[in-house]
mmCIF file of C-alpha atoms in Angstrom:
data_model
loop_
_atom_site.group_PDB
_atom_site.id
_atom_site.type_symbol
_atom_site.label_atom_id
_atom_site.label_comp_id
_atom_site.label_asym_id
_atom_site.label_seq_id
_atom_site.Cartn_x
_atom_site.Cartn_y
_atom_site.Cartn_z
ATOM 1 C CA MET A 1 131.029 108.909 126.814
ATOM 2 C CA TRP A 2 132.418 110.480 123.569
ATOM 3 C CA LYS A 3 135.781 111.874 124.410
ATOM 4 C CA THR A 4 136.897 114.846 122.298
ATOM 5 C CA PRO A 5 139.686 113.789 120.019
ATOM 6 C CA LYS A 6 142.783 115.858 119.786
ATOM 7 C CA LYS A 7 142.928 115.728 116.022
ATOM 8 C CA PRO A 8 140.458 118.154 114.260
ATOM 9 C CA GLY A 9 140.065 115.699 111.361
ATOM 10 C CA ILE A 10 138.506 113.147 113.681
ATOM 11 C CA VAL A 11 136.084 115.758 115.097
ATOM 12 C CA ILE A 12 134.969 116.612 111.568
ATOM 13 C CA LYS A 13 134.529 112.994 110.668
ATOM 14 C CA ARG A 14 132.451 112.235 113.716
ATOM 15 C CA THR A 15 130.435 115.340 113.141
ATOM 16 C CA MET A 16 129.704 114.338 109.568
ATOM 17 C CA LEU A 17 128.687 110.786 110.761
ATOM 18 C CA ALA A 18 126.374 112.219 113.430
ATOM 19 C CA LEU A 19 124.689 114.325 110.822
ATOM 20 C CA LEU A 20 124.441 111.408 108.524
ATOM 21 C CA PHE A 21 122.667 109.368 111.158
ATOM 22 C CA PHE A 22 120.518 112.136 112.602
ATOM 23 C CA PRO A 23 117.261 111.090 110.837
ATOM 24 C CA LEU A 24 117.881 107.468 111.889
ATOM 25 C CA HIS A 25 118.483 108.316 115.547
ATOM 26 C CA VAL A 26 115.247 110.451 115.597
ATOM 27 C CA TYR A 27 113.209 107.710 113.892
ATOM 28 C CA ALA A 28 114.492 105.074 116.169
ATOM 29 C CA GLN A 29 113.491 107.111 119.261
ATOM 30 C CA GLU A 30 110.066 107.713 117.906
ATOM 31 C CA THR A 31 109.292 104.012 117.373
ATOM 32 C CA THR A 32 109.797 102.601 120.830
ATOM 33 C CA MET A 33 106.155 102.649 121.872
ATOM 34 C CA ALA A 34 104.851 99.166 122.798
ATOM 35 C CA PHE A 35 101.841 97.873 120.938
ATOM 36 C CA SER A 36 100.463 94.582 119.665
ATOM 37 C CA LEU A 37 100.706 93.322 116.110
ATOM 38 C CA LYS A 38 97.745 90.909 116.500
ATOM 39 C CA PRO A 39 95.060 93.359 115.087
ATOM 40 C CA TYR A 40 97.169 93.646 111.910
ATOM 41 C CA TYR A 41 97.541 90.009 110.803
ATOM 42 C CA ALA A 42 95.328 86.958 110.499
ATOM 43 C CA ILE A 43 96.367 83.305 109.880
ATOM 44 C CA VAL A 44 94.465 82.378 106.696
ATOM 45 C CA ASP A 45 95.569 78.776 106.144
ATOM 46 C CA THR A 46 97.865 76.059 107.385
ATOM 47 C CA THR A 47 99.136 73.265 105.108
ATOM 48 C CA GLU A 48 101.356 70.452 105.842
ATOM 49 C CA LYS A 49 104.134 70.862 103.304
ATOM 50 C CA ASP A 50 105.782 67.461 103.988
ATOM 51 C CA ILE A 51 106.746 65.520 107.114
ATOM 52 C CA TYR A 52 109.233 68.239 108.029
ATOM 53 C CA ASP A 53 107.461 71.462 107.596
ATOM 54 C CA ARG A 54 104.097 73.191 107.394
ATOM 55 C CA THR A 55 103.244 76.411 105.484
ATOM 56 C CA VAL A 56 101.385 79.047 107.491
ATOM 57 C CA LYS A 57 99.728 81.594 105.232
ATOM 58 C CA VAL A 58 99.244 84.947 106.934
ATOM 59 C CA ARG A 59 97.439 88.086 105.923
ATOM 60 C CA TRP A 60 99.928 90.761 107.027
ATOM 61 C CA LEU A 61 98.344 94.204 106.722
ATOM 62 C CA ASN A 62 97.716 94.438 102.894
ATOM 63 C CA SER A 63 99.934 91.526 101.799
ATOM 64 C CA THR A 64 99.804 87.780 102.155
ATOM 65 C CA ILE A 65 102.974 86.149 103.491
ATOM 66 C CA GLU A 66 103.998 82.610 104.013
ATOM 67 C CA ILE A 67 105.930 81.366 107.064
ATOM 68 C CA LEU A 68 107.468 77.944 107.528
ATOM 69 C CA ALA A 69 106.777 76.272 110.854
ATOM 70 C CA PRO A 70 107.445 72.724 112.164
ATOM 71 C CA ALA A 71 105.186 69.949 110.905
ATOM 72 C CA SER A 72 102.556 68.443 113.034
ATOM 73 C CA GLU A 73 103.734 66.273 115.868
ATOM 74 C CA GLN A 74 102.580 63.098 113.927
ATOM 75 C CA ASN A 75 104.708 64.115 110.888
ATOM 76 C CA GLN A 76 107.613 65.024 113.042
ATOM 77 C CA LYS A 77 107.494 61.649 114.563
ATOM 78 C CA ALA A 78 107.342 60.028 111.079
ATOM 79 C CA ALA A 79 110.407 62.125 110.051
ATOM 80 C CA ARG A 80 112.360 60.902 113.117
ATOM 81 C CA GLU A 81 111.390 57.299 112.324
ATOM 82 C CA LYS A 82 112.513 57.658 108.794
ATOM 83 C CA LEU A 83 115.825 59.050 109.682
ATOM 84 C CA LYS A 84 116.325 56.392 112.332
ATOM 85 C CA GLN A 85 115.642 53.634 109.745
ATOM 86 C CA LEU A 86 118.162 55.311 107.374
ATOM 87 C CA PHE A 87 120.930 55.259 110.069
ATOM 88 C CA GLU A 88 120.100 51.600 111.043
ATOM 89 C CA LYS A 89 120.239 50.618 107.352
ATOM 90 C CA LYS A 90 123.732 51.939 107.179
ATOM 91 C CA GLY A 91 124.699 50.286 110.491
ATOM 92 C CA MET A 92 125.092 53.617 112.285
ATOM 93 C CA PRO A 93 123.614 54.593 115.733
ATOM 94 C CA PHE A 94 120.960 57.121 115.735
ATOM 95 C CA ASP A 95 121.481 60.013 118.182
ATOM 96 C CA SER A 96 117.942 61.166 119.050
ATOM 97 C CA VAL A 97 119.189 63.874 121.364
ATOM 98 C CA GLY A 98 121.581 65.212 118.781
ATOM 99 C CA HIS A 99 118.740 65.071 116.144
ATOM 100 C CA GLU A 100 116.415 67.115 118.355
ATOM 101 C CA ALA A 101 119.037 69.712 118.954
ATOM 102 C CA MET A 102 119.868 70.005 115.241
ATOM 103 C CA SER A 103 116.099 70.296 114.384
ATOM 104 C CA ARG A 104 115.769 73.181 116.900
ATOM 105 C CA SER A 105 118.781 74.896 115.432
ATOM 106 C CA PHE A 106 117.440 74.628 111.853
ATOM 107 C CA ALA A 107 113.964 75.713 112.832
ATOM 108 C CA GLN A 108 114.561 79.461 112.702
ATOM 109 C CA ASN A 109 116.441 81.405 110.045
ATOM 110 C CA CYS A 110 118.039 84.802 110.078
ATOM 111 C CA HIS A 111 114.955 86.814 108.932
ATOM 112 C CA SER A 112 112.642 85.412 111.564
ATOM 113 C CA PHE A 113 115.326 85.703 114.210
ATOM 114 C CA ALA A 114 116.098 89.453 113.349
ATOM 115 C CA LEU A 115 112.419 90.334 113.379
ATOM 116 C CA GLU A 116 111.904 88.499 116.646
ATOM 117 C CA GLN A 117 114.740 90.402 118.365
ATOM 118 C CA TYR A 118 113.592 93.665 116.858
ATOM 119 C CA PHE A 119 110.033 93.447 118.080
ATOM 120 C CA ASN A 120 111.042 92.163 121.484
ATOM 121 C CA SER A 121 113.347 95.167 121.920
ATOM 122 C CA LYS A 122 110.484 97.529 121.082
ATOM 123 C CA LYS A 123 108.157 95.598 123.358
ATOM 124 C CA ILE A 124 105.919 94.934 120.418
ATOM 125 C CA GLU A 125 103.937 91.696 120.771
ATOM 126 C CA ASP A 126 103.980 89.760 117.564
ATOM 127 C CA GLY A 127 102.123 86.636 118.734
ATOM 128 C CA VAL A 128 103.311 83.414 117.042
ATOM 129 C CA LEU A 129 104.834 84.647 113.782
ATOM 130 C CA PHE A 130 108.456 85.261 114.471
ATOM 131 C CA THR A 131 109.711 82.659 116.918
ATOM 132 C CA PRO A 132 112.602 80.126 117.378
ATOM 133 C CA SER A 133 110.406 77.715 115.308
ATOM 134 C CA THR A 134 109.711 79.865 112.175
ATOM 135 C CA ARG A 135 111.405 80.685 108.941
ATOM 136 C CA LEU A 136 110.884 83.265 106.289
ATOM 137 C CA PHE A 137 111.981 83.283 102.594
ATOM 138 C CA ASP A 138 113.483 86.335 101.067
ATOM 139 C CA LYS A 139 110.388 87.363 99.209
ATOM 140 C CA GLU A 140 108.389 87.358 102.478
ATOM 141 C CA ILE A 141 110.713 89.630 104.265
ATOM 142 C CA GLU A 142 110.472 91.940 101.305
ATOM 143 C CA LYS A 143 106.736 92.100 101.845
ATOM 144 C CA ILE A 144 107.068 92.760 105.603
ATOM 145 C CA LEU A 145 109.522 95.558 104.932
ATOM 146 C CA SER A 146 107.418 97.160 102.386
ATOM 147 C CA GLU A 147 104.177 96.924 104.401
ATOM 148 C CA SER A 148 105.489 97.912 107.838
ATOM 149 C CA PHE A 149 108.982 99.342 107.835
ATOM 150 C CA THR A 150 110.657 102.422 106.479
ATOM 151 C CA LEU A 151 114.069 102.382 104.794
ATOM 152 C CA ILE A 152 116.211 105.023 106.562
ATOM 153 C CA ARG A 153 119.523 104.578 104.853
ATOM 154 C CA LYS A 154 121.261 102.367 102.373
ATOM 155 C CA PHE A 155 124.926 101.721 102.633
ATOM 156 C CA THR A 156 127.536 100.149 100.416
ATOM 157 C CA LYS A 157 129.621 97.603 102.336
ATOM 158 C CA LYS A 158 132.579 100.001 102.610
ATOM 159 C CA GLU A 159 130.329 102.792 103.812
ATOM 160 C CA PHE A 160 128.815 100.566 106.435
ATOM 161 C CA ILE A 161 132.169 99.273 107.871
ATOM 162 C CA LYS A 162 133.271 102.906 108.318
ATOM 163 C CA ALA A 163 130.018 104.000 109.846
ATOM 164 C CA GLN A 164 129.066 101.017 112.003
ATOM 165 C CA LYS A 165 130.284 102.517 115.366
ATOM 166 C CA GLU A 166 127.893 105.399 114.890
ATOM 167 C CA LEU A 167 124.734 103.375 114.442
ATOM 168 C CA PRO A 168 121.771 104.103 116.621
ATOM 169 C CA GLN A 169 120.443 101.301 118.834
ATOM 170 C CA GLY A 170 117.511 99.063 118.007
ATOM 171 C CA ILE A 171 117.420 98.932 114.205
ATOM 172 C CA LEU A 172 116.866 96.238 111.680
ATOM 173 C CA LEU A 173 119.676 95.680 109.137
ATOM 174 C CA VAL A 174 119.029 93.879 105.765
ATOM 175 C CA PHE A 175 121.984 92.615 103.802
ATOM 176 C CA ARG A 176 121.513 92.603 100.035
ATOM 177 C CA ASN A 177 123.639 90.591 97.703
ATOM 178 C CA GLN A 178 124.862 91.504 94.075
ATOM 179 C CA SER A 179 121.418 90.437 92.777
ATOM 180 C CA ASN A 180 119.688 92.780 95.270
ATOM 181 C CA SER A 181 118.100 89.945 97.190
ATOM 182 C CA PRO A 182 117.717 90.263 100.984
ATOM 183 C CA PHE A 183 119.879 87.236 101.824
ATOM 184 C CA HIS A 184 120.554 88.129 105.483
ATOM 185 C CA SER A 185 118.838 90.097 108.264
ATOM 186 C CA VAL A 186 120.437 91.303 111.495
ATOM 187 C CA PHE A 187 119.223 93.194 114.602
ATOM 188 C CA TYR A 188 121.549 95.815 115.866
ATOM 189 C CA ASN A 189 121.548 96.888 119.512
ATOM 190 C CA ASN A 190 124.931 97.327 121.077
ATOM 191 C CA GLY A 191 126.065 94.504 118.873
ATOM 192 C CA PHE A 192 124.982 92.641 115.765
ATOM 193 C CA TYR A 193 122.441 89.854 116.532
ATOM 194 C CA SER A 194 122.875 87.368 113.758
ATOM 195 C CA LYS A 195 121.823 83.810 113.019
ATOM 196 C CA ASN A 196 123.536 82.024 110.082
ATOM 197 C CA GLY A 197 121.608 78.979 108.882
ATOM 198 C CA ALA A 198 121.674 76.032 111.187
ATOM 199 C CA PHE A 199 124.248 77.704 113.516
ATOM 200 C CA GLY A 200 123.198 79.157 116.778
ATOM 201 C CA ALA A 201 122.535 82.877 117.042
ATOM 202 C CA ARG A 202 125.416 85.022 118.040
ATOM 203 C CA ILE A 203 126.070 88.664 119.029
ATOM 204 C CA PHE A 204 129.015 90.133 117.145
ATOM 205 C CA PRO A 205 130.668 93.373 118.359
ATOM 206 C CA GLU A 206 131.416 94.426 114.729
ATOM 207 C CA VAL A 207 130.077 93.539 111.351
ATOM 208 C CA LYS A 208 133.183 92.053 109.681
ATOM 209 C CA PRO A 209 132.650 88.419 110.835
ATOM 210 C CA ILE A 210 129.123 88.552 109.345
ATOM 211 C CA LEU A 211 130.429 89.918 106.067
ATOM 212 C CA LYS A 212 132.968 87.093 105.985
ATOM 213 C CA SER A 213 130.072 84.642 105.886
ATOM 214 C CA TYR A 214 127.976 86.823 103.555
ATOM 215 C CA PHE A 215 130.909 87.886 101.282
ATOM 216 C CA ASP A 216 128.487 88.632 98.413
ATOM 217 C CA THR A 217 127.022 91.596 100.245
ATOM 218 C CA ALA A 218 126.606 94.616 98.032
ATOM 219 C CA PHE A 219 124.536 96.826 100.247
ATOM 220 C CA ILE A 220 123.267 97.055 103.820
ATOM 221 C CA GLU A 221 119.956 98.787 104.485
ATOM 222 C CA ALA A 222 118.853 100.136 107.910
ATOM 223 C CA TYR A 223 115.110 100.018 108.730
ATOM 224 C CA ALA A 224 112.862 101.175 111.440
ATOM 225 C CA ILE A 225 109.279 100.228 111.946
ATOM 226 C CA ASP A 226 106.702 102.722 110.576
ATOM 227 C CA GLN A 227 103.715 103.030 112.869
ATOM 228 C CA THR A 228 101.958 105.385 110.374
ATOM 229 C CA LYS A 229 101.519 102.329 108.097
ATOM 230 C CA PHE A 230 99.768 100.440 110.861
ATOM 231 C CA GLU A 231 97.595 103.455 111.674
ATOM 232 C CA TYR A 232 96.680 103.819 107.927
ATOM 233 C CA PHE A 233 95.686 100.111 107.899
ATOM 234 C CA LYS A 234 93.179 100.802 110.662
ATOM 235 C CA THR A 235 91.447 103.335 108.432
ATOM 236 C CA ILE A 236 91.121 101.156 105.401
ATOM 237 C CA ARG A 237 90.538 97.700 106.754
ATOM 238 C CA PRO A 238 87.096 96.232 106.150
#
């Protein structure tokens, strides 16, 4: 419950923030209808990149994206054996359990994690694309944002820190560095759902710990899925 502050200045500030986020609140409420993404993508090709990863080429609406997934079981076995031999050569014990845990932690990056959490929250079925075993490069998240999301608001770092407590629930946040690259993605829903590299996913009550890791952040963008883009795709697909 929002208690009425005694100081008029606080009332004015909160009113301004509410007006600032009004379009975002409306858009977030309008995009909670469950549907499946399966009619909108197709797996075009799968290539074993090396003994660690395979590249999955996916037709996503009108673009082609690439997702990194674990290599075949045979290649994963070869990778484990190679690492084991390296440890033995150096006279060190090989921790197979620890290796498996580390492999699972490395398997998903922030972009895949944020999209997975976003779609799950909206009850949107995404199939096998954004899971604890997949990773996306920056250029791929750009394509996904362009094809299927709408940019609602762009903040400087200082603006976002001030406004974070007024954020609507269930939005996708993209952190851009000084070069304007999307170098981190976060899902926001009563907290910031973030995964930093090989570290496990965490929920932060505020954004500052994330900014401490991603200190090169210049802007933070708020996105919501745009169902009109999916509906338009239905009308033009062959």
